[in-house]
Every structure is written in C-alpha cells, then in structure tokens.
Short mmCIF file of C-alpha atoms in Angstrom, two decimals:
data_model
loop_
_atom_site.label_atom_id
_atom_site.label_comp_id
_atom_site.label_asym_id
_atom_site.label_seq_id
_atom_site.Cartn_x
_atom_site.Cartn_y
_atom_site.Cartn_z
CA MET A 1 0.00 0.00 0.00
CA GLY A 2 1.31 3.44 -0.90
CA VAL A 3 1.13 6.54 1.24
CA ASP A 4 -1.49 9.16 0.40
CA TYR A 5 0.72 12.23 0.42
CA GLY A 6 -2.22 14.50 -0.13
CA ASN A 7 -4.07 13.33 2.96
CA ASP A 8 -3.43 15.15 6.26
CA ALA A 9 -4.19 12.08 8.36
CA ALA A 10 -1.72 9.97 6.41
CA ILE A 11 0.93 12.65 6.79
CA ALA A 12 0.22 12.97 10.50
CA GLU A 13 0.99 9.25 10.88
CA LYS A 14 4.49 10.11 9.71
CA GLY A 15 4.89 12.52 12.62
CA VAL A 16 4.80 15.79 10.66
CA SER A 17 2.20 18.44 9.97
CA PRO A 18 1.43 19.59 6.40
CA LYS A 19 0.36 22.97 7.78
CA THR A 20 3.84 24.07 8.93
CA TRP A 21 5.44 24.38 5.49
CA GLY A 22 5.39 27.86 4.00
CA LYS A 23 6.80 29.90 1.14
CA GLN A 24 10.02 30.66 3.02
CA ASP A 25 10.56 26.93 3.49
CA ASP A 26 10.24 26.44 -0.26
CA ILE A 27 12.79 29.20 -0.91
CA ARG A 28 15.27 27.69 1.56
CA MET A 29 14.76 24.23 0.10
CA TRP A 30 15.59 25.34 -3.45
CA LYS A 31 18.45 27.48 -2.14
CA ASN A 32 19.97 24.37 -0.59
CA VAL A 33 19.67 22.45 -3.87
CA VAL A 34 21.49 25.26 -5.71
CA VAL A 35 24.21 25.54 -3.04
CA VAL A 36 24.99 21.81 -3.15
CA SER A 37 24.98 21.90 -6.96
CA LEU A 38 27.31 24.90 -7.20
CA GLY A 39 29.64 23.46 -4.58
CA PHE A 40 30.10 20.30 -6.63
CA MET A 41 30.29 22.27 -9.88
CA PHE A 42 33.20 24.39 -8.64
CA LEU A 43 35.02 21.39 -7.16
CA PHE A 44 34.68 19.21 -10.25
CA THR A 45 35.53 22.03 -12.63
CA ALA A 46 38.95 21.68 -11.02
CA PHE A 47 39.16 17.92 -10.48
CA GLN A 48 37.58 16.51 -13.63
CA ASN A 49 39.54 18.74 -15.97
CA MET A 50 42.82 18.21 -14.13
CA ALA A 51 42.17 14.46 -14.17
CA ALA A 52 41.50 14.55 -17.92
CA LEU A 53 44.92 16.10 -18.47
CA GLN A 54 46.91 13.73 -16.24
CA SER A 55 48.19 11.47 -19.00
CA SER A 56 49.49 14.55 -20.84
CA LEU A 57 50.72 16.78 -18.02
CA ASN A 58 52.29 14.00 -15.92
CA GLU A 59 53.34 11.56 -18.60
CA SER A 60 56.77 10.65 -17.15
CA GLU A 61 56.78 7.03 -15.93
CA GLY A 62 53.01 6.95 -16.32
CA ILE A 63 52.52 8.73 -13.01
CA GLY A 64 49.41 10.58 -14.19
CA VAL A 65 47.57 7.38 -15.10
CA TYR A 66 48.68 5.72 -11.87
CA THR A 67 47.20 8.56 -9.82
CA LEU A 68 43.82 8.05 -11.48
CA ALA A 69 44.03 4.31 -10.85
CA THR A 70 44.88 5.04 -7.21
CA ILE A 71 41.85 7.31 -6.86
CA TYR A 72 39.34 4.77 -8.13
CA ALA A 73 40.95 1.82 -6.35
CA THR A 74 40.73 3.77 -3.08
CA ILE A 75 37.13 4.75 -3.81
CA ILE A 76 36.25 1.07 -4.25
CA LEU A 77 37.78 0.20 -0.88
CA SER A 78 36.30 3.18 0.97
CA CYS A 79 32.80 2.51 -0.34
CA PHE A 80 32.54 -0.54 1.90
CA PHE A 81 32.88 1.23 5.23
CA LEU A 82 33.69 4.95 5.21
CA PRO A 83 30.41 6.59 4.01
CA THR A 84 28.18 5.30 6.78
CA LEU A 85 30.90 5.77 9.41
CA ILE A 86 31.83 9.35 8.48
CA ILE A 87 28.24 10.49 7.93
CA LYS A 88 27.21 8.98 11.25
CA LYS A 89 30.05 10.72 13.11
CA LEU A 90 30.09 14.11 11.35
CA LYS A 91 26.54 14.34 9.93
CA VAL A 92 25.83 15.10 6.32
CA LYS A 93 26.84 18.77 5.97
CA ASN A 94 30.15 18.44 7.79
CA SER A 95 30.92 15.30 5.79
CA LEU A 96 30.43 17.25 2.56
CA VAL A 97 32.76 20.06 3.64
CA LEU A 98 35.55 17.79 4.93
CA CYS A 99 35.51 15.44 1.96
CA GLN A 100 35.52 18.28 -0.57
CA PHE A 101 38.59 19.78 1.08
CA MET A 102 40.26 16.37 0.67
CA TYR A 103 39.98 16.91 -3.10
CA THR A 104 41.91 20.18 -2.95
CA LEU A 105 45.09 18.37 -1.89
CA TYR A 106 45.18 16.58 -5.24
CA ILE A 107 44.91 19.87 -7.15
CA ALA A 108 47.60 21.45 -4.96
CA ALA A 109 49.92 18.48 -5.64
CA GLN A 110 50.00 19.48 -9.32
CA PHE A 111 52.44 22.27 -8.42
CA TYR A 112 55.02 19.60 -7.51
CA PRO A 113 53.93 16.48 -9.43
CA LYS A 114 56.09 13.70 -8.00
CA TRP A 115 55.36 10.18 -6.81
CA GLY A 116 55.61 11.33 -3.20
CA THR A 117 53.00 14.06 -3.67
CA LEU A 118 50.53 12.84 -6.28
CA ILE A 119 50.00 9.28 -5.05
CA PRO A 120 49.30 10.22 -1.39
CA ALA A 121 47.04 13.06 -2.55
CA ALA A 122 45.18 10.67 -4.85
CA PHE A 123 44.79 8.20 -1.97
CA ILE A 124 43.34 10.90 0.32
CA LEU A 125 40.99 12.05 -2.44
CA GLY A 126 39.77 8.49 -2.95
CA LEU A 127 39.02 8.13 0.75
CA GLY A 128 36.88 11.27 0.67
CA ALA A 129 35.06 10.62 -2.61
CA ALA A 130 32.65 7.87 -1.51
CA PRO A 131 31.50 9.62 1.71
CA MET A 132 31.14 12.91 -0.18
CA TRP A 133 28.89 11.49 -2.90
CA SER A 134 26.90 9.44 -0.40
CA ALA A 135 26.38 12.55 1.73
CA LYS A 136 25.22 14.54 -1.29
CA CYS A 137 22.73 11.88 -2.34
CA THR A 138 21.53 11.45 1.25
CA TYR A 139 21.02 15.21 1.62
CA LEU A 140 18.93 15.60 -1.54
CA SER A 141 16.92 12.40 -0.97
CA GLN A 142 16.21 13.09 2.70
CA MET A 143 15.28 16.72 2.03
CA GLY A 144 12.98 15.64 -0.80
CA THR A 145 11.33 12.94 1.32
CA TYR A 146 10.81 15.31 4.26
CA ALA A 147 9.57 18.21 2.12
CA GLY A 148 7.24 15.93 0.18
CA ARG A 149 5.56 14.73 3.36
CA MET A 150 5.32 18.28 4.70
CA LYS A 151 3.86 19.62 1.43
CA GLY A 152 1.57 16.66 0.87
CA VAL A 153 3.11 15.64 -2.47
CA ASN A 154 4.86 12.54 -3.75
CA PRO A 155 8.52 12.85 -2.60
CA GLU A 156 9.79 11.25 -5.83
CA ILE A 157 8.64 14.29 -7.77
CA LEU A 158 10.84 16.54 -5.63
CA ILE A 159 13.77 14.10 -5.57
CA ASN A 160 13.80 13.87 -9.37
CA ARG A 161 13.74 17.66 -9.67
CA PHE A 162 16.54 18.00 -7.11
CA PHE A 163 18.80 15.59 -9.00
CA GLY A 164 17.89 17.19 -12.32
CA ILE A 165 18.90 20.66 -11.12
CA PHE A 166 22.00 19.25 -9.43
CA PHE A 167 23.29 17.57 -12.57
CA MET A 168 22.30 20.51 -14.79
CA LEU A 169 24.66 22.73 -12.80
CA PHE A 170 27.20 20.01 -12.01
CA GLN A 171 27.71 18.97 -15.63
CA THR A 172 28.73 22.51 -16.60
CA TRP A 173 32.18 21.65 -15.16
CA GLY A 174 33.06 20.60 -18.69
CA ILE A 175 32.24 24.07 -20.00
CA TRP A 176 34.07 26.23 -17.46
CA GLY A 177 37.02 23.89 -17.03
CA ASN A 178 37.68 23.53 -20.73
CA ILE A 179 37.32 27.25 -21.34
CA VAL A 180 40.13 27.63 -18.80
CA SER A 181 42.30 24.88 -20.30
CA VAL A 182 41.81 26.05 -23.90
CA THR A 183 42.74 29.60 -22.84
CA VAL A 184 45.74 28.71 -20.69
CA LEU A 185 47.13 25.82 -22.73
CA LYS A 186 47.55 27.42 -26.12
CA PRO A 187 46.84 25.01 -29.02
CA GLU A 188 49.90 23.38 -30.52
CA GLU A 189 50.36 23.13 -34.26
CA GLU A 190 48.26 20.45 -35.88
CA PHE A 191 49.89 17.26 -36.98
CA ASN A 192 48.68 15.76 -40.23
CA MET A 193 47.85 12.15 -40.96
CA THR A 194 46.98 10.58 -44.28
CA GLN A 195 43.57 9.01 -44.76
CA ASP A 196 45.17 5.56 -44.86
CA GLU A 197 46.83 6.19 -41.49
CA ILE A 198 43.54 7.37 -40.02
CA ASN A 199 41.74 4.27 -41.29
CA LEU A 200 44.43 2.01 -39.85
CA MET A 201 45.16 3.67 -36.51
CA CYS A 202 42.11 5.69 -35.43
CA GLY A 203 38.45 5.13 -34.66
CA ALA A 204 37.36 1.59 -33.78
CA ASN A 205 40.79 0.28 -34.84
CA TYR A 206 42.58 2.38 -32.22
CA ILE A 207 44.94 0.64 -29.82
CA VAL A 208 46.70 2.50 -27.01
CA PRO A 209 50.44 2.75 -27.86
CA LYS A 210 52.80 0.86 -25.58
CA ALA A 211 55.01 2.75 -23.16
CA ASP A 212 58.12 2.17 -25.27
CA ASP A 213 56.39 3.33 -28.42
CA ASP A 214 57.56 6.91 -27.90
CA LYS A 215 58.12 7.69 -31.54
CA SER A 216 54.47 7.70 -32.43
CA ASP A 217 53.59 10.36 -34.99
CA SER A 218 50.61 11.33 -32.88
CA ASP A 219 52.80 12.37 -29.95
CA THR A 220 55.18 14.76 -31.71
CA THR A 221 53.70 17.93 -30.29
CA SER A 222 55.47 19.57 -27.37
CA GLY A 223 53.81 19.78 -23.98
CA PRO A 224 52.80 22.92 -22.10
CA SER A 225 55.40 24.99 -20.28
CA LYS A 226 55.77 25.00 -16.49
CA ALA A 227 54.34 28.51 -16.38
CA GLN A 228 51.22 27.30 -18.17
CA ILE A 229 50.90 24.31 -15.84
CA TYR A 230 51.27 26.48 -12.73
CA THR A 231 48.71 28.97 -14.03
CA LEU A 232 46.26 26.18 -14.80
CA ALA A 233 46.78 24.50 -11.42
CA GLY A 234 46.38 27.85 -9.62
CA ILE A 235 43.07 28.60 -11.32
CA TYR A 236 41.76 25.10 -10.69
CA LEU A 237 42.85 25.25 -7.04
CA CYS A 238 40.78 28.42 -6.58
CA PHE A 239 37.77 26.62 -8.07
CA ALA A 240 38.35 23.64 -5.78
CA VAL A 241 38.46 25.77 -2.62
CA ILE A 242 35.32 27.75 -3.50
CA GLY A 243 33.21 24.55 -3.56
CA PRO A 244 33.47 23.49 0.12
CA LEU A 245 33.40 27.11 1.29
CA LEU A 246 30.04 27.61 -0.42
CA ILE A 247 28.63 24.55 1.33
CA PHE A 248 30.10 25.51 4.71
CA PHE A 249 28.67 29.04 4.73
CA PHE A 250 25.39 28.71 2.83
CA LEU A 251 24.03 25.15 3.16
CA ASP A 252 21.45 24.45 5.87
CA PRO A 253 22.18 21.39 8.04
CA LEU A 254 20.15 18.30 7.21
CA SER A 255 18.82 18.35 10.77
CA ASN A 256 16.36 20.96 9.44
CA TYR A 257 14.88 18.15 7.32
CA GLY A 258 14.60 15.30 9.80
CA GLU A 259 18.20 14.05 9.92
CA ASP A 260 18.15 13.52 13.70
CA GLU A 261 14.79 11.77 13.67
CA ARG A 262 15.93 9.49 10.84
CA ARG A 263 19.04 8.53 12.80
CA GLU A 264 17.02 7.78 15.91
CA GLN A 265 14.81 5.46 13.91
CA GLU A 266 17.82 3.65 12.44
CA GLY A 267 19.39 3.00 15.84
CA LYS A 268 22.42 1.18 14.33
CA SER A 269 25.59 0.59 16.26
CA GLY A 270 29.00 1.50 14.88
CA ILE A 271 29.71 -2.09 13.85
CA GLN A 272 26.35 -2.35 12.14
CA LEU A 273 27.03 0.84 10.23
CA LEU A 274 30.40 -0.52 9.03
CA MET A 275 28.70 -3.67 7.76
CA ALA A 276 25.69 -1.88 6.28
CA THR A 277 27.21 -1.14 2.88
CA PHE A 278 28.31 -4.71 2.23
CA SER A 279 25.20 -6.36 3.69
CA HIS A 280 22.99 -4.00 1.67
CA PHE A 281 24.30 -5.54 -1.54
CA ILE A 282 24.23 -9.14 -0.33
CA ASN A 283 20.73 -9.03 1.14
CA ASN A 284 18.92 -6.74 -1.26
CA LYS A 285 17.51 -8.11 -4.49
CA TYR A 286 16.96 -4.67 -6.01
CA GLN A 287 20.55 -3.63 -5.31
CA MET A 288 21.82 -6.68 -7.19
CA LEU A 289 19.54 -5.94 -10.14
CA ILE A 290 20.46 -2.25 -10.40
CA THR A 291 24.21 -2.87 -9.95
CA PRO A 292 24.93 -3.67 -13.65
CA LEU A 293 23.34 -0.39 -14.74
CA THR A 294 25.30 1.43 -12.04
CA ILE A 295 28.52 -0.09 -13.42
CA TRP A 296 27.43 0.99 -16.90
CA SER A 297 27.23 4.58 -15.64
CA GLY A 298 30.96 4.41 -14.89
CA ILE A 299 31.83 2.56 -18.09
CA GLU A 300 30.10 5.03 -20.39
CA GLN A 301 31.73 8.03 -18.70
CA GLY A 302 35.16 6.39 -18.72
CA TRP A 303 34.77 5.39 -22.37
CA PHE A 304 33.98 8.92 -23.47
CA GLY A 305 36.89 10.44 -21.56
CA ALA A 306 39.49 7.74 -22.19
CA SER A 307 38.53 6.26 -25.57
CA PHE A 308 36.29 8.53 -27.66
CA THR A 309 38.38 11.65 -27.12
CA VAL A 310 41.60 9.83 -28.05
CA ALA A 311 40.50 7.51 -30.86
CA TYR A 312 38.05 9.84 -32.61
CA ILE A 313 39.47 13.30 -31.82
CA LYS A 314 43.15 13.34 -30.83
CA CYS A 315 44.19 10.59 -33.23
CA PRO A 316 42.69 11.92 -36.49
CA ILE A 317 42.37 15.70 -35.94
CA GLY A 318 44.56 16.73 -32.99
CA ILE A 319 44.63 17.06 -29.20
CA GLN A 320 43.84 20.78 -29.32
CA TYR A 321 40.22 20.01 -30.30
CA ILE A 322 39.39 17.81 -27.30
CA GLY A 323 38.40 20.75 -25.11
CA TYR A 324 35.84 21.98 -27.63
CA PHE A 325 34.19 18.56 -27.89
CA ILE A 326 33.98 18.24 -24.11
CA ILE A 327 32.32 21.66 -23.96
CA VAL A 328 29.67 20.46 -26.45
CA TYR A 329 29.22 17.18 -24.57
CA ALA A 330 28.95 18.89 -21.17
CA SER A 331 26.50 21.50 -22.50
CA ALA A 332 24.17 18.81 -23.84
CA ASP A 333 24.56 16.88 -20.60
CA ALA A 334 23.74 19.90 -18.44
CA PHE A 335 20.73 20.97 -20.51
CA CYS A 336 19.22 17.48 -20.64
CA SER A 337 19.85 16.83 -16.95
CA VAL A 338 17.10 19.28 -16.02
CA THR A 339 14.80 18.92 -19.04
CA PHE A 340 14.66 15.13 -18.85
CA GLY A 341 13.34 15.39 -15.29
CA TYR A 342 10.25 17.13 -16.65
CA LEU A 343 10.10 14.70 -19.59
CA LEU A 344 10.10 11.79 -17.16
CA LYS A 345 7.14 13.33 -15.35
CA LYS A 346 5.19 13.43 -18.63
CA ILE A 347 6.04 10.10 -20.30
CA GLY A 348 7.39 7.96 -17.46
CA ARG A 349 10.67 6.52 -16.23
CA VAL A 350 10.79 3.46 -18.49
CA PRO A 351 10.63 5.39 -21.79
CA VAL A 352 13.35 7.79 -20.61
CA PHE A 353 15.70 4.96 -19.59
CA THR A 354 14.96 3.22 -22.89
CA MET A 355 15.77 6.38 -24.85
CA ALA A 356 19.16 6.67 -23.12
CA ALA A 357 20.02 3.05 -23.89
CA VAL A 358 19.03 3.50 -27.54
CA LEU A 359 21.16 6.66 -27.85
CA ASN A 360 24.19 4.81 -26.50
CA LEU A 361 23.64 1.84 -28.80
CA VAL A 362 23.15 4.04 -31.89
CA VAL A 363 26.38 5.95 -31.24
CA ILE A 364 28.36 2.76 -30.60
CA PHE A 365 27.14 0.96 -33.71
CA ILE A 366 27.76 3.99 -35.94
CA LEU A 367 31.25 4.53 -34.55
CA LEU A 368 32.12 0.86 -35.01
CA GLU A 369 31.79 1.31 -38.78
CA TRP A 370 32.56 5.01 -39.22
CA THR A 371 35.95 6.49 -40.03
CA PRO A 372 36.46 9.84 -38.22
CA THR A 373 37.04 12.26 -41.07
CA THR A 374 34.43 15.00 -40.53
CA HIS A 375 34.31 17.22 -37.43
CA SER A 376 30.59 18.00 -37.59
CA TYR A 377 29.52 14.37 -37.14
CA LEU A 378 31.80 14.04 -34.12
CA TYR A 379 30.05 16.96 -32.45
CA LEU A 380 26.70 15.23 -33.06
CA PHE A 381 27.96 12.03 -31.42
CA ALA A 382 29.22 14.03 -28.43
CA VAL A 383 25.76 15.61 -28.05
CA MET A 384 24.02 12.23 -28.23
CA TRP A 385 26.36 10.72 -25.64
CA GLY A 386 25.84 13.72 -23.37
CA MET A 387 22.06 13.31 -23.65
CA ALA A 388 22.29 9.66 -22.60
CA ASP A 389 24.70 10.45 -19.77
CA ALA A 390 22.23 13.02 -18.44
CA VAL A 391 19.69 10.25 -17.98
CA TRP A 392 22.10 7.84 -16.31
CA GLN A 393 23.50 10.46 -13.95
CA THR A 394 20.23 12.02 -12.83
CA GLN A 395 17.78 9.15 -12.97
CA ILE A 396 19.91 6.35 -11.53
CA ASN A 397 20.68 8.63 -8.59
CA ALA A 398 17.01 9.48 -8.21
CA PHE A 399 16.01 5.82 -8.62
CA TYR A 400 18.30 4.87 -5.73
CA GLY A 401 16.66 7.54 -3.60
CA VAL A 402 13.24 6.04 -4.34
CA ILE A 403 13.85 2.29 -4.07
CA PHE A 404 16.05 2.50 -0.97
CA VAL A 405 14.06 4.92 1.19
CA GLY A 406 15.38 5.00 4.77
CA ASN A 407 18.60 3.21 3.84
CA GLU A 408 20.30 5.89 1.79
CA GLU A 409 23.87 5.82 3.12
CA PRO A 410 24.70 2.17 2.33
CA ALA A 411 22.68 2.35 -0.89
CA PHE A 412 24.53 5.36 -2.25
CA ALA A 413 27.82 3.92 -1.02
CA ASN A 414 27.04 0.94 -3.23
CA TYR A 415 26.30 3.36 -6.05
CA ARG A 416 29.74 4.95 -5.77
CA LEU A 417 31.39 1.54 -5.38
CA TRP A 418 29.93 0.01 -8.53
CA GLU A 419 30.21 3.19 -10.59
CA SER A 420 33.90 3.36 -9.64
CA ILE A 421 34.33 -0.25 -10.73
CA GLY A 422 32.81 0.80 -14.03
CA PHE A 423 35.39 3.58 -14.40
CA LEU A 424 38.22 1.16 -13.60
CA ALA A 425 36.89 -1.36 -16.10
CA ALA A 426 36.73 1.32 -18.79
CA TYR A 427 40.33 2.41 -18.16
CA LEU A 428 41.73 -1.12 -18.05
CA LEU A 429 39.82 -2.37 -21.11
CA SER A 430 40.60 0.71 -23.20
CA ASN A 431 44.31 0.36 -22.41
CA ASN A 432 44.54 -3.34 -23.17
CA LEU A 433 42.04 -4.06 -25.95
CA GLN A 434 41.48 -2.81 -29.45
CA LEU A 435 38.70 -0.25 -29.16
CA LYS A 436 36.41 -2.27 -31.43
CA VAL A 437 36.48 -5.23 -29.05
CA PHE A 438 35.84 -2.98 -26.06
CA MET A 439 32.82 -1.43 -27.77
CA TYR A 440 31.26 -4.82 -28.52
CA LEU A 441 31.66 -5.70 -24.83
CA MET A 442 29.96 -2.40 -23.97
CA VAL A 443 26.94 -3.35 -26.09
CA ALA A 444 26.58 -6.68 -24.29
CA TRP A 445 26.90 -5.08 -20.85
CA LEU A 446 24.39 -2.32 -21.62
CA LEU A 447 21.79 -4.85 -22.78
CA ALA A 448 22.28 -6.95 -19.62
CA SER A 449 22.07 -3.80 -17.48
CA TYR A 450 18.82 -2.72 -19.07
CA ILE A 451 17.31 -6.15 -18.45
CA GLY A 452 18.20 -5.90 -14.75
CA TYR A 453 16.53 -2.49 -14.48
CA THR A 454 13.43 -3.75 -16.30
CA VAL A 455 13.09 -6.64 -13.86
CA ILE A 456 12.86 -4.14 -10.98
CA GLU A 457 10.04 -2.28 -12.72
CA VAL A 458 8.20 -5.56 -13.39
CA LEU A 459 8.60 -6.74 -9.79
CA GLU A 460 7.29 -3.42 -8.51
CA ARG A 461 4.26 -3.62 -10.77
CA LYS A 462 3.50 -7.09 -9.45
CA ARG A 463 4.12 -6.11 -5.81
CA THR A 464 1.85 -3.06 -5.84
CA GLY A 465 -0.80 -4.45 -8.16
CA SER A 466 -0.83 -1.22 -10.16
CA CYS A 467 2.15 0.97 -10.82
CA SER A 468 2.38 3.99 -13.08
CA VAL A 469 5.22 4.21 -15.58
CA TYR A 470 6.42 7.26 -13.64
CA ALA A 471 6.67 5.83 -10.13
CA CYS A 472 4.81 3.64 -7.69
CA THR A 473 2.47 5.56 -5.43
CA GLY A 474 4.30 6.66 -2.34
CA GLY A 475 7.69 5.56 -3.61
CA VAL A 476 9.21 2.12 -3.93
CA VAL A 477 10.48 0.14 -0.96
CA ALA A 478 13.02 -2.53 -1.72
CA PRO A 479 12.01 -6.06 -0.66
CA LYS A 480 14.54 -6.45 2.15
CA GLU A 481 13.72 -3.13 3.79
CA GLN A 482 10.02 -3.80 3.41
CA GLU A 483 10.32 -7.12 5.26
CA GLU A 484 12.35 -5.52 8.06
CA LYS A 485 9.70 -2.84 8.51
#
C-alpha cells in the first residue's frame, strides 16, 4: 500500500504536519539544492579537468595514469565502510565540507607532481570521494522525502527535480574547465595524418600505444610549459576551494529536514554501520539488479573520456580540439539533466531509460563502422552521448533515492562503489584491448544492465498491483527493507 501524500491524516501518521510548510521553506529548500549543486560544480571544474589532463601533463613514468588508478581503487575500498561511518560521526553537511577539502590536496599536488605528492594526494581524495557522494545523495533524498511529506506531495517528484537541477549545474564543469584549459594551454600546431593512417590507426581500430612506443607520430607535439601548468593549477585550485566554502557558509544542516529523527529510527551501532554497505548488496535483491546499470554509468563516462576523445578526436584531428568537444558534450549533458526530469514526469521513467540506452547503442554501432574524417559528425555524437549520460547520472541517482528509502547511506555507497568499478573497467579495457572489441563488450553489458533495471520495474508492478510508468504511489520500498519494517 502506498502513502497518500495528499491526505493530512496519512501525513500525521508520519509525525509531521502539512500545515507548517510555507513559502520561506520552499525558498530555503531550493536554495539548498542550488548551493549543493554549485559546490560540486566548482570542485569538479577543477578535479575533472585536471584528471582529464593527467596522461598529458604527468606523462613521465606513467605517473598521471597511476594517480587516477589510485583514486578509483581507493574509492572502491572506501565505499565498503567509510560513508556510513563518516556520515554517522560528522553528519551530512560536515561530511560534505571535509571530503571536498580532501579533493583540494590533489589539485595542490600538481604544483610539484612527483610520486611522493601525487599518489598520497590521490589516496586521500579516494578516501573522501565515496562519503562525499553518499552525503550529497543522502542530503537531496532526505530533504525531498521530508519536504514531500510536509507539502503533501509525492517525494519522488521533488527528488527527481533535485537531481535534475544538481546535474544541470554540475555537468557545466566541462564548460568552465575547458574554457580555462583552452585559454591557458595554447593550441599546438596540428599534426597531419593521411587518410590511410587514419583508417588504420584511429576510430574503432585504435589501440593504445605501448610505453616504449615513444616515436608515435601522434605524440610529436610539445607539452605545455611549467608557467602554463602552474597557471592552470592555480586557477583550478581556486575553483576547488570555492566549492566546500560555499557549502560551509550557505548550506542548511540536514537536521532541518529530519536528519536527527531518521538517525534515531535507524538506531544502528558503529559495527552495524560498518557492515551496512556490504550487507545491503548481499541481502537486497533490487541492489543486485540495479548494480549492472550502475557499473554501466561508470563505463560510459570512462569510455567517453578515455577512448572517444583519443580515438576519434586526438588521433585523427589533434589534441587541441578535445576541449571543444567536451564543452559540447557537457552543454548537452547539463541541458538534458534538467529537461529530462520534466520529460520523465510526462512520459514515465521506463521510456526515458529506454531512450538513453538507444542513444548509447546508436552511437556505438555507428562509430564501429565510421571512419572519423568530418568534425561535424563528431560533435553530433558528443551531443548524443551527453544526452544519454544526463539520464544515467540524474535518474539512476534518483532511482536509488526512491527504491532505498530510509537506507540511503549504504545504498549510495554501493552506487559509488559500482560506478567506480565501471570507471576502472573502462580504463583497463581501453588500455589493453582494441577499441572495437571494447565497444562490442559495452553493447553486451548495456543490454544486460537494461534487463536488470526492467526486472525491478516488473517486480514493482506485481508487488503493488498497479504501478504507473512514472513511479509507484508513495515511492518504492526494496524487498529487504520492506520485510524488516
């Protein structure tokens, strides 16, 4: 049975009064959504763009790539125990501030990029990443659930809007960061390749050159000067510091939205909290079914950043164009992140997820057979991939907030864990396989992921008896949590 969010008596059973929510509460609620979004946007304008340049800026001995591997390996380990522990001890807002400052160390290390600075900084960043993302998802989901009950509306409507606005602003990191990098790192002279070389070496036939293959024609351009690197790192460090400061000074604590009451209801000991993330996956059928799609979210992002930009942009037309394509991709991603939330409300969740899967498949199949010779088509593919990514980023996050109500910390820790595994898989496969083989594997994984998601929707329809294509009335409760309640 769902909850009647428009009925005062039903709301009163939840321990809140629908009469105490006013216009000022609405203003503060949306202010908090914007503050969280801008905080992450500033931070990731620095991190994502600096990470994208690691293999070029810190190429010696492969240290740049190793730092990225260290980050995601540490994220995978920290997802099992740190999110619930840190959020329990510090609460959500303080967790966000602390973990975002942990990112700034990695940006600062770029001023002296050595093994002894970059690797420890990457390790610290990885420890903070999982708690930070779990805290963000917990904040938006809890605020949406609380506000929905207070306003007498379905919380999923608010949660979807929150995540749509968040990712609309968040995804603009690709715009601001690449404007900075294109301005600071002046384009080098283009290198020219014959059409035969492009057909043989680029596109789906691309294979990452071995470490000792340092005479590759595609790597003849000189790198940026130290002055350019220091300028870039200084600008990005300023962006990285602004993020946590915004959250510290302007974000309301989650206790305003029932954080303390939620914790009292949970009543978990420290040991139980440490085990919650792992047990959530083992004991929850829905978590197992949504995990493949969560991994896909990491794979598709890693593929675009590590494979598409190299095989279809750098290889045939030059590294200086990558920033422009990421701007186009990020713009489409940001725009669709908010518009697809409203589209989902009109046509339902299943059609929107299906559209994203179809966009991914269309791009993959075209690129498998297409030789990258025309810039305009590449921009179109970047837009299509950005549209699909907008769905995966906003709606998988929102879906977690709906199907794991009351168990957000371990659920979103699982989200970061499996998405990070997807990133690692994308990096490892792109570095060790011909791109064509990797892309066929992507097709198979996406189809399996979509099946897992569809099973959840079918099970929910059977469990509730009637379920709209948008969302089950009152939100979805995963089987394990439902039994415990």
